[in-house]
Amino acid sequence: MKYLITGATGNLGEKVTRWLRTMTPETNIRVGIHNLKKADKFSDLAVEKVKLDYFDLNTLKEAVAGVDLVIYIPSITYNLQKRITEFENVLQVVKEAKSKLIFVSFFADQENNPFADCKIKLNT
């Protein structure tokens, strides 16, 4: 099974990526990265790194191509219209690709984000 994790370089996205690799080979994991300068965050992993922009359908389609399950972690934005458009774009591309979708979200993009300093210790 091939997985795509969107928002992978964010706090939650990185934790999901590192957790998922305990359950499947890293080669089954593709990480969607908005700013490829942050791709070195995963230099210690054999995951596939791809450019992904929620507002560019071409990068979304390329990222989702061949993926069985998209783990969608939304961007951090307070602009409701942008959040809706972002989600609609992801839904459209996932539907076209006939992939499955898991939506992962929480209200932790506020100033006092309780997960900002969260450290997850993995038994690997």
PDB file of N, CA and C in Angstrom, residues 1-6 8 16-17 19-32 46-50 52 62-72 99-102:
ATOM      1  N   MET A   1       0.847  -1.178   0.000  1.00  0.00           N
ATOM      2  CA  MET A   1       0.000   0.000   0.000  1.00  0.00           C
ATOM      3  C   MET A   1       0.887   1.233   0.000  1.00  0.00           C
ATOM      4  N   LYS A   2       0.541   2.207  -0.816  1.00  0.00           N
ATOM      5  CA  LYS A   2       1.301   3.452  -0.919  1.00  0.00           C
ATOM      6  C   LYS A   2       0.530   4.561  -0.202  1.00  0.00           C
ATOM      7  N   TYR A   3       1.228   5.338   0.621  1.00  0.00           N
ATOM      8  CA  TYR A   3       0.634   6.405   1.425  1.00  0.00           C
ATOM      9  C   TYR A   3       1.200   7.752   1.017  1.00  0.00           C
ATOM     10  N   LEU A   4       0.360   8.781   1.071  1.00  0.00           N
ATOM     11  CA  LEU A   4       0.803  10.169   0.927  1.00  0.00           C
ATOM     12  C   LEU A   4       0.410  10.905   2.191  1.00  0.00           C
ATOM     13  N   ILE A   5       1.368  11.590   2.780  1.00  0.00           N
ATOM     14  CA  ILE A   5       1.096  12.439   3.937  1.00  0.00           C
ATOM     15  C   ILE A   5       1.277  13.876   3.479  1.00  0.00           C
ATOM     16  N   THR A   6       0.196  14.657   3.518  1.00  0.00           N
ATOM     17  CA  THR A   6       0.295  16.070   3.160  1.00  0.00           C
ATOM     18  C   THR A   6       0.722  16.849   4.397  1.00  0.00           C
ATOM     19  N   ALA A   8       3.582  17.349   5.491  1.00  0.00           N
ATOM     20  CA  ALA A   8       4.514  16.464   6.189  1.00  0.00           C
ATOM     21  C   ALA A   8       5.589  17.191   6.988  1.00  0.00           C
ATOM     22  N   VAL A  16       3.333  12.119  12.221  1.00  0.00           N
ATOM     23  CA  VAL A  16       2.576  11.081  11.517  1.00  0.00           C
ATOM     24  C   VAL A  16       3.515  10.286  10.599  1.00  0.00           C
ATOM     25  N   THR A  17       4.395  10.978   9.896  1.00  0.00           N
ATOM     26  CA  THR A  17       5.342  10.313   8.996  1.00  0.00           C
ATOM     27  C   THR A  17       6.233   9.349   9.768  1.00  0.00           C
ATOM     28  N   TRP A  19       5.723   8.024  12.671  1.00  0.00           N
ATOM     29  CA  TRP A  19       4.915   6.940  13.236  1.00  0.00           C
ATOM     30  C   TRP A  19       4.571   5.913  12.163  1.00  0.00           C
ATOM     31  N   LEU A  20       4.156   6.383  10.984  1.00  0.00           N
ATOM     32  CA  LEU A  20       3.745   5.472   9.919  1.00  0.00           C
ATOM     33  C   LEU A  20       4.881   4.540   9.503  1.00  0.00           C
ATOM     34  N   ARG A  21       6.095   5.036   9.540  1.00  0.00           N
ATOM     35  CA  ARG A  21       7.231   4.197   9.131  1.00  0.00           C
ATOM     36  C   ARG A  21       7.470   3.035  10.080  1.00  0.00           C
ATOM     37  N   THR A  22       6.860   3.051  11.244  1.00  0.00           N
ATOM     38  CA  THR A  22       6.966   1.909  12.151  1.00  0.00           C
ATOM     39  C   THR A  22       6.005   0.797  11.744  1.00  0.00           C
ATOM     40  N   MET A  23       5.100   1.107  10.806  1.00  0.00           N
ATOM     41  CA  MET A  23       4.072   0.156  10.411  1.00  0.00           C
ATOM     42  C   MET A  23       4.190  -0.312   8.959  1.00  0.00           C
ATOM     43  N   THR A  24       5.005   0.377   8.173  1.00  0.00           N
ATOM     44  CA  THR A  24       5.168   0.029   6.764  1.00  0.00           C
ATOM     45  C   THR A  24       6.566   0.458   6.324  1.00  0.00           C
ATOM     46  N   PRO A  25       7.120  -0.170   5.317  1.00  0.00           N
ATOM     47  CA  PRO A  25       8.436   0.265   4.838  1.00  0.00           C
ATOM     48  C   PRO A  25       8.403   1.734   4.386  1.00  0.00           C
ATOM     49  N   GLU A  26       9.487   2.418   4.635  1.00  0.00           N
ATOM     50  CA  GLU A  26       9.577   3.836   4.271  1.00  0.00           C
ATOM     51  C   GLU A  26       9.338   4.056   2.786  1.00  0.00           C
ATOM     52  N   THR A  27       9.669   3.076   1.969  1.00  0.00           N
ATOM     53  CA  THR A  27       9.484   3.206   0.526  1.00  0.00           C
ATOM     54  C   THR A  27       8.001   3.242   0.141  1.00  0.00           C
ATOM     55  N   ASN A  28       7.112   2.904   1.057  1.00  0.00           N
ATOM     56  CA  ASN A  28       5.666   2.991   0.817  1.00  0.00           C
ATOM     57  C   ASN A  28       5.115   4.368   1.175  1.00  0.00           C
ATOM     58  N   ILE A  29       5.964   5.244   1.671  1.00  0.00           N
ATOM     59  CA  ILE A  29       5.511   6.550   2.165  1.00  0.00           C
ATOM     60  C   ILE A  29       6.001   7.661   1.243  1.00  0.00           C
ATOM     61  N   ARG A  30       5.078   8.487   0.822  1.00  0.00           N
ATOM     62  CA  ARG A  30       5.372   9.693   0.042  1.00  0.00           C
ATOM     63  C   ARG A  30       4.962  10.874   0.919  1.00  0.00           C
ATOM     64  N   VAL A  31       5.830  11.856   1.028  1.00  0.00           N
ATOM     65  CA  VAL A  31       5.511  13.038   1.825  1.00  0.00           C
ATOM     66  C   VAL A  31       5.330  14.240   0.907  1.00  0.00           C
ATOM     67  N   GLY A  32       4.215  14.934   1.096  1.00  0.00           N
ATOM     68  CA  GLY A  32       3.919  16.136   0.338  1.00  0.00           C
ATOM     69  C   GLY A  32       4.477  17.347   1.058  1.00  0.00           C
ATOM     70  N   ALA A  46      13.985   7.047   4.053  1.00  0.00           N
ATOM     71  CA  ALA A  46      13.928   6.686   2.633  1.00  0.00           C
ATOM     72  C   ALA A  46      12.542   6.929   2.060  1.00  0.00           C
ATOM     73  N   VAL A  47      11.841   7.938   2.575  1.00  0.00           N
ATOM     74  CA  VAL A  47      10.511   8.269   2.060  1.00  0.00           C
ATOM     75  C   VAL A  47      10.665   9.072   0.769  1.00  0.00           C
ATOM     76  N   GLU A  48       9.640   8.999  -0.072  1.00  0.00           N
ATOM     77  CA  GLU A  48       9.629   9.778  -1.306  1.00  0.00           C
ATOM     78  C   GLU A  48       9.144  11.180  -0.981  1.00  0.00           C
ATOM     79  N   LYS A  49       9.862  12.182  -1.451  1.00  0.00           N
ATOM     80  CA  LYS A  49       9.510  13.576  -1.182  1.00  0.00           C
ATOM     81  C   LYS A  49       9.008  14.220  -2.469  1.00  0.00           C
ATOM     82  N   VAL A  50       7.813  14.846  -2.403  1.00  0.00           N
ATOM     83  CA  VAL A  50       7.245  15.492  -3.583  1.00  0.00           C
ATOM     84  C   VAL A  50       6.744  16.886  -3.237  1.00  0.00           C
ATOM     85  N   LEU A  52       4.099  19.717  -3.121  1.00  0.00           N
ATOM     86  CA  LEU A  52       2.646  19.703  -3.008  1.00  0.00           C
ATOM     87  C   LEU A  52       2.166  21.090  -2.576  1.00  0.00           C
ATOM     88  N   GLU A  62      -0.069  15.103  -9.141  1.00  0.00           N
ATOM     89  CA  GLU A  62       1.197  14.369  -9.204  1.00  0.00           C
ATOM     90  C   GLU A  62       1.499  13.681  -7.872  1.00  0.00           C
ATOM     91  N   ALA A  63       1.204  14.368  -6.774  1.00  0.00           N
ATOM     92  CA  ALA A  63       1.479  13.799  -5.450  1.00  0.00           C
ATOM     93  C   ALA A  63       0.578  12.609  -5.147  1.00  0.00           C
ATOM     94  N   VAL A  64      -0.656  12.653  -5.595  1.00  0.00           N
ATOM     95  CA  VAL A  64      -1.639  11.608  -5.294  1.00  0.00           C
ATOM     96  C   VAL A  64      -1.545  10.430  -6.272  1.00  0.00           C
ATOM     97  N   ALA A  65      -0.967  10.644  -7.427  1.00  0.00           N
ATOM     98  CA  ALA A  65      -0.887   9.583  -8.447  1.00  0.00           C
ATOM     99  C   ALA A  65      -0.247   8.320  -7.872  1.00  0.00           C
ATOM    100  N   GLY A  66      -0.952   7.206  -8.010  1.00  0.00           N
ATOM    101  CA  GLY A  66      -0.432   5.927  -7.554  1.00  0.00           C
ATOM    102  C   GLY A  66      -0.516   5.686  -6.066  1.00  0.00           C
ATOM    103  N   VAL A  67      -1.189   6.569  -5.358  1.00  0.00           N
ATOM    104  CA  VAL A  67      -1.305   6.457  -3.899  1.00  0.00           C
ATOM    105  C   VAL A  67      -2.623   5.775  -3.544  1.00  0.00           C
ATOM    106  N   ASP A  68      -2.566   4.874  -2.586  1.00  0.00           N
ATOM    107  CA  ASP A  68      -3.770   4.184  -2.117  1.00  0.00           C
ATOM    108  C   ASP A  68      -4.500   4.975  -1.045  1.00  0.00           C
ATOM    109  N   LEU A  69      -3.740   5.613  -0.162  1.00  0.00           N
ATOM    110  CA  LEU A  69      -4.341   6.335   0.969  1.00  0.00           C
ATOM    111  C   LEU A  69      -3.647   7.670   1.167  1.00  0.00           C
ATOM    112  N   VAL A  70      -4.442   8.740   1.152  1.00  0.00           N
ATOM    113  CA  VAL A  70      -3.940  10.086   1.418  1.00  0.00           C
ATOM    114  C   VAL A  70      -4.268  10.430   2.862  1.00  0.00           C
ATOM    115  N   ILE A  71      -3.244  10.777   3.613  1.00  0.00           N
ATOM    116  CA  ILE A  71      -3.427  11.266   4.976  1.00  0.00           C
ATOM    117  C   ILE A  71      -3.309  12.780   4.875  1.00  0.00           C
ATOM    118  N   TYR A  72      -4.467  13.420   4.864  1.00  0.00           N
ATOM    119  CA  TYR A  72      -4.547  14.866   4.612  1.00  0.00           C
ATOM    120  C   TYR A  72      -4.464  15.632   5.925  1.00  0.00           C
ATOM    121  N   SER A  99      -8.388   7.197  -4.809  1.00  0.00           N
ATOM    122  CA  SER A  99      -7.657   6.884  -3.587  1.00  0.00           C
ATOM    123  C   SER A  99      -8.611   6.985  -2.405  1.00  0.00           C
ATOM    124  N   LYS A 100      -8.144   6.578  -1.259  1.00  0.00           N
ATOM    125  CA  LYS A 100      -8.892   6.742  -0.013  1.00  0.00           C
ATOM    126  C   LYS A 100      -8.301   7.937   0.722  1.00  0.00           C
ATOM    127  N   LEU A 101      -9.069   8.469   1.684  1.00  0.00           N
ATOM    128  CA  LEU A 101      -8.648   9.688   2.374  1.00  0.00           C
ATOM    129  C   LEU A 101      -8.883   9.574   3.870  1.00  0.00           C
ATOM    130  N   ILE A 102      -7.894   9.986   4.633  1.00  0.00           N
ATOM    131  CA  ILE A 102      -8.048  10.196   6.065  1.00  0.00           C
ATOM    132  C   ILE A 102      -7.783  11.677   6.295  1.00  0.00           C
TER     133      ILE A 102
END
